[in-house]
XYZ file of C-alpha atoms in Angstrom:
265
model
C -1.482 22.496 6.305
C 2.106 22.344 5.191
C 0.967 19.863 2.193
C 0.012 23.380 0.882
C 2.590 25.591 1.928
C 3.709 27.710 -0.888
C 6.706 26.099 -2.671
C 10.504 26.054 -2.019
C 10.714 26.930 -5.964
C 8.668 29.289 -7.994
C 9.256 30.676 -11.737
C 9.160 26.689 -12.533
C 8.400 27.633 -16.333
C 11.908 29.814 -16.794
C 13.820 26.530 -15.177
C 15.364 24.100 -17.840
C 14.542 20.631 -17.883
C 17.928 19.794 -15.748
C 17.158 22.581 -13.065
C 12.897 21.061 -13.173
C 14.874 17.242 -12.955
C 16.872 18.454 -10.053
C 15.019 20.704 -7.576
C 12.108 17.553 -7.728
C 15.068 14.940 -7.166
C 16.282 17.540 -3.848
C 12.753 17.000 -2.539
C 12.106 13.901 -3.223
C 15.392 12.932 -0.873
C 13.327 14.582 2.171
C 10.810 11.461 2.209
C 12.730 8.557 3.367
C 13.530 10.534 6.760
C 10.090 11.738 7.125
C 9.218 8.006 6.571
C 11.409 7.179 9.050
C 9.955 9.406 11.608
C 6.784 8.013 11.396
C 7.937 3.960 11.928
C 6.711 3.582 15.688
C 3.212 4.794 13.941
C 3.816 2.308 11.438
C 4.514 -0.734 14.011
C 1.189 -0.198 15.579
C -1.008 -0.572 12.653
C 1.170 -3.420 11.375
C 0.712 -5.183 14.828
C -3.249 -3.943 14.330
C -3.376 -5.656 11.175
C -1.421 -8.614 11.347
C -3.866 -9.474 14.960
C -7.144 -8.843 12.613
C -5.569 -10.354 9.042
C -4.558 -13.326 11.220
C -7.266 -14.119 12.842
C -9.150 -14.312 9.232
C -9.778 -10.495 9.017
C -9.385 -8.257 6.046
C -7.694 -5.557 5.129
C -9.675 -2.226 3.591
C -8.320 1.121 2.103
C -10.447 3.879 0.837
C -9.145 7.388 -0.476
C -9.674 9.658 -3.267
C -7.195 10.929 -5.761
C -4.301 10.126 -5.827
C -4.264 8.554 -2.477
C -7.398 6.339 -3.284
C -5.436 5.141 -6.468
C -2.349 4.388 -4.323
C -4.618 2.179 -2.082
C -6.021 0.145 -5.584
C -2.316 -0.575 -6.138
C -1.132 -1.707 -2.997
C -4.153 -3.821 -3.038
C -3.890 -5.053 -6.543
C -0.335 -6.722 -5.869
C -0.783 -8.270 -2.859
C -2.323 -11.514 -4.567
C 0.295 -11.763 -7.014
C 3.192 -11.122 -4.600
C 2.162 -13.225 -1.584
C -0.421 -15.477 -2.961
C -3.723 -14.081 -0.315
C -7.057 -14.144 -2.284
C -7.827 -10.796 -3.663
C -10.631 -10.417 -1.300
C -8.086 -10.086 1.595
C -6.551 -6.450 0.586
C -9.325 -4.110 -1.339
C -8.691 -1.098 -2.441
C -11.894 1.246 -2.511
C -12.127 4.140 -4.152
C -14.256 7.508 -3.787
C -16.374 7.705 -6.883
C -15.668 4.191 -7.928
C -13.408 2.091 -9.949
C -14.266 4.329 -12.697
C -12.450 7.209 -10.624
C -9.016 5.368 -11.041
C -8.801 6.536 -14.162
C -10.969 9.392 -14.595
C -11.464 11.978 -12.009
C -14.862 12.184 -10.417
C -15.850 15.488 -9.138
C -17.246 15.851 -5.793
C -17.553 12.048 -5.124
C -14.377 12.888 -2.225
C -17.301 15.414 -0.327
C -19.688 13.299 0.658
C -18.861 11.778 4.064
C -21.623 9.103 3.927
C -20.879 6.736 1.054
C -17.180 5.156 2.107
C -19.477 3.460 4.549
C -22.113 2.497 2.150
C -19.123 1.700 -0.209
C -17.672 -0.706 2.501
C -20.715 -2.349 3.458
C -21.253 -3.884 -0.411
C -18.219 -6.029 0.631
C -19.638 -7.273 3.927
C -17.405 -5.449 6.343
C -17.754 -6.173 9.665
C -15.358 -6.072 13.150
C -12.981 -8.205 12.572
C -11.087 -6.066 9.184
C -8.968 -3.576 9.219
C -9.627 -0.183 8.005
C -6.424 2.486 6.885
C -7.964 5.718 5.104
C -5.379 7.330 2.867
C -5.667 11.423 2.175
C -2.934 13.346 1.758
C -4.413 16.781 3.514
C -5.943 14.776 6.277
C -9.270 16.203 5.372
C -11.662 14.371 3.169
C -14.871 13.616 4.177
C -15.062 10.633 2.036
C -12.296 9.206 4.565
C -13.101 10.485 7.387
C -16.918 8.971 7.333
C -15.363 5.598 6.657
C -13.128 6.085 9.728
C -15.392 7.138 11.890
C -18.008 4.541 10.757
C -15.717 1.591 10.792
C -14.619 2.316 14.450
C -18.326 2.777 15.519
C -18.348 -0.625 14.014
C -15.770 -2.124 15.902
C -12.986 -2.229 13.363
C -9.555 -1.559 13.598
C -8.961 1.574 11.645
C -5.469 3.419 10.814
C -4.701 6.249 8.325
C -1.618 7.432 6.314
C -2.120 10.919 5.939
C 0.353 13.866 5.228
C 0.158 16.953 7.538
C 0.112 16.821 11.520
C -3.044 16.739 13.848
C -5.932 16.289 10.709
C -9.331 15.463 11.369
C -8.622 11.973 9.482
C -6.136 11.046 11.979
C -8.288 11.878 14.802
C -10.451 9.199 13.666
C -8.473 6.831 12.951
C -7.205 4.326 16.121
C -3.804 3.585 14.316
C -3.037 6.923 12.590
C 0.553 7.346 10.615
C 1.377 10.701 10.043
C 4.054 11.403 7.595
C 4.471 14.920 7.439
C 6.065 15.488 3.718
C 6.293 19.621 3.821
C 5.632 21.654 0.673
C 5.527 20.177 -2.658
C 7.737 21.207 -5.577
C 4.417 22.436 -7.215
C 2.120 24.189 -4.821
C -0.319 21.749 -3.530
C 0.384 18.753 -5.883
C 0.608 16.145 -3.376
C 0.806 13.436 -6.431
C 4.566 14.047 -5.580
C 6.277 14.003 -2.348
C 2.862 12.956 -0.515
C 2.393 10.344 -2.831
C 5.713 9.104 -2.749
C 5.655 8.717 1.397
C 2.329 7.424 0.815
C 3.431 4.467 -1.353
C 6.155 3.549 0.859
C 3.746 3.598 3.678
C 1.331 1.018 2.248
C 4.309 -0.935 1.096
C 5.843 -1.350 4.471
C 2.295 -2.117 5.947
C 1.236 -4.931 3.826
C 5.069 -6.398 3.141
C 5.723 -6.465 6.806
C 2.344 -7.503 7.454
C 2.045 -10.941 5.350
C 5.583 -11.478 6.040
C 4.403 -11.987 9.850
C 1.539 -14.207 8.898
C 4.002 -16.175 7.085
C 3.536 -15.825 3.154
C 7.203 -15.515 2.744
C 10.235 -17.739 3.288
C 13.605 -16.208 4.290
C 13.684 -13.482 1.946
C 11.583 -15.194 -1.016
C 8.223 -14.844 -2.145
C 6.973 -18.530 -2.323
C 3.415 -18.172 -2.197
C 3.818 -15.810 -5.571
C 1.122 -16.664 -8.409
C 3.128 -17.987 -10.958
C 1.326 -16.135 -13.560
C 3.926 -15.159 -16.231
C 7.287 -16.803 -17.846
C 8.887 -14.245 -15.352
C 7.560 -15.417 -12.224
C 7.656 -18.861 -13.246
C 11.531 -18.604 -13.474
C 11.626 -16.634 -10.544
C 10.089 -19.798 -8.830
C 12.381 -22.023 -10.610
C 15.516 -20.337 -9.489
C 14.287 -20.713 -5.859
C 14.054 -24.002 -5.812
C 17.565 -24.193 -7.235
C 18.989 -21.781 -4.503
C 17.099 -23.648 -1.810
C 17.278 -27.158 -2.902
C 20.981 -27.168 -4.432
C 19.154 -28.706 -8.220
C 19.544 -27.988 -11.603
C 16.824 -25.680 -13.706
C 15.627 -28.876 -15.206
C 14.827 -30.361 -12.240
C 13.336 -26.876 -10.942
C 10.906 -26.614 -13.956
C 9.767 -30.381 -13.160
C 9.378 -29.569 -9.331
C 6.899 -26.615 -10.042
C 5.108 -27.971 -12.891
C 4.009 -30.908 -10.423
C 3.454 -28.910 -7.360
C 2.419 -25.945 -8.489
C 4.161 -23.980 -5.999
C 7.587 -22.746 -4.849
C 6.131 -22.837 -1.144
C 4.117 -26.650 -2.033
C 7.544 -28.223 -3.839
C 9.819 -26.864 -0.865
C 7.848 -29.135 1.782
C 7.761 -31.702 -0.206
C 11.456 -31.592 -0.757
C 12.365 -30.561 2.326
């Protein structure tokens, strides 16, 4: 597994802060282009998801560690950002919600509960299930997988070295093969990082086919802060060619940017 090939640096406690700063910044360049590589991947389990989310389908992740965490966020901002119910995107994590914050031991070994996990939100064949694990390997991940496609969903995974046993069960596998880390085995950094921009290319291109954006602006947004409400307001000024007064009175009585541009336009 190349996730823990020895790596490209050692003596890391003689470096200075600059030469620490820098030889993580070299890596870190590496991930876009192994990104890259792995688009066609990432088309099909777009196309997978956007058929199932569509057609009134859900979409699941499940991982432990840092790639379960990585799955909670992704999940998290999808309501805020595109305005789905948070029941659409979950983010499920080995060992519980508790495990976002504190490690639990073991709870990524046992290849029966993702399924058990899963079936507490009543998952059934028409969701979508991606499985995130850096090495390819956890049973947690690959019990889901292999469950969930038993069950007739569609499942993908993002994992981070070539031919793993999670992307053999997975119909819709990206593989996004990252190399050595800067520490030995800490895939919290370049494996995380491809990770991320994985899941944010899947769900952004996602509800951007279904709709939940307009040209380049996110008008189903919850407008749940003073930012986001002037966010909203400066839309409808770009879009509708009117003042910030006028803005502010548009969303206040529609509620939405998407709800005050049809009724404008």
């Amino acid at each position: 597994m190349t996730t823990e090939a020895p790596s490209e640096f050692n003596n890391l406690e003689t470096l200075s802060t600059a030469d620490l700063l820098a030889g993580m910044n070299q890596l870190d360049h590496t991930v876009p282009q192994t990104v890259a590589r792995a688009l066609p991947q990432i088309e099909r389990l777009v196309e997978a998801a956007v058929a199932r989310l569509g057609a009134g389908g859900r979409l699941f992740y499940i991982g432990a560690g840092t790639s379960g965490r990585l799955g909670v966020v992704d999940a998290s901002e999808c309501p805020p950002t595109f305005g789905v119910p948070a029941e659409m995107v979950v983010g499920i994590m080995a060992g519980g919600d508790g495990a976002i914050r504190v490690a639990v031991e073991g709870a990524e070994d046992d290849a029966e509960q993702a399924w058990r996990d899963l079936q507490t939100h009543n998952i059934g064949a028409g969701d979508v299930l991606v499985g995130i694990a850096a090495s390819g390997r956890t049973p947690y991940v690959i019990g889901g997988l292999n469950a969930a496609r038993a069950a007739g969903l569609a499942t993908g995974c993002v994992v981070c070295n070539a031919g793993s046993a999670v992307a053999a069960a997975a119909e819709f596998p990206v593989e996004v093969v990252t190399g050595p880390e800067f520490i030995t085995g800490s895939t919290r950094l370049k494996a995380g990082s491809a990770q991320k921009m994985v899941l944010n290319m899947l769900t952004t291109a996602t509800f951007i086919r279904l709709g939940y954006v307009r040209g380049n602006k996110m008008v189903d947004m919850k407008l749940s802060n003073i930012k986001l409400v002037e966010r909203g307001e400066r839309m409808l000024m770009d879009e509708l060619g009117i003042d910030e007064a006028e803005a502010a009175q548009l969303l206040q009585q529609y509620g939405s940017v998407r709800a005050a541009l049809v009724a404008r336009l």
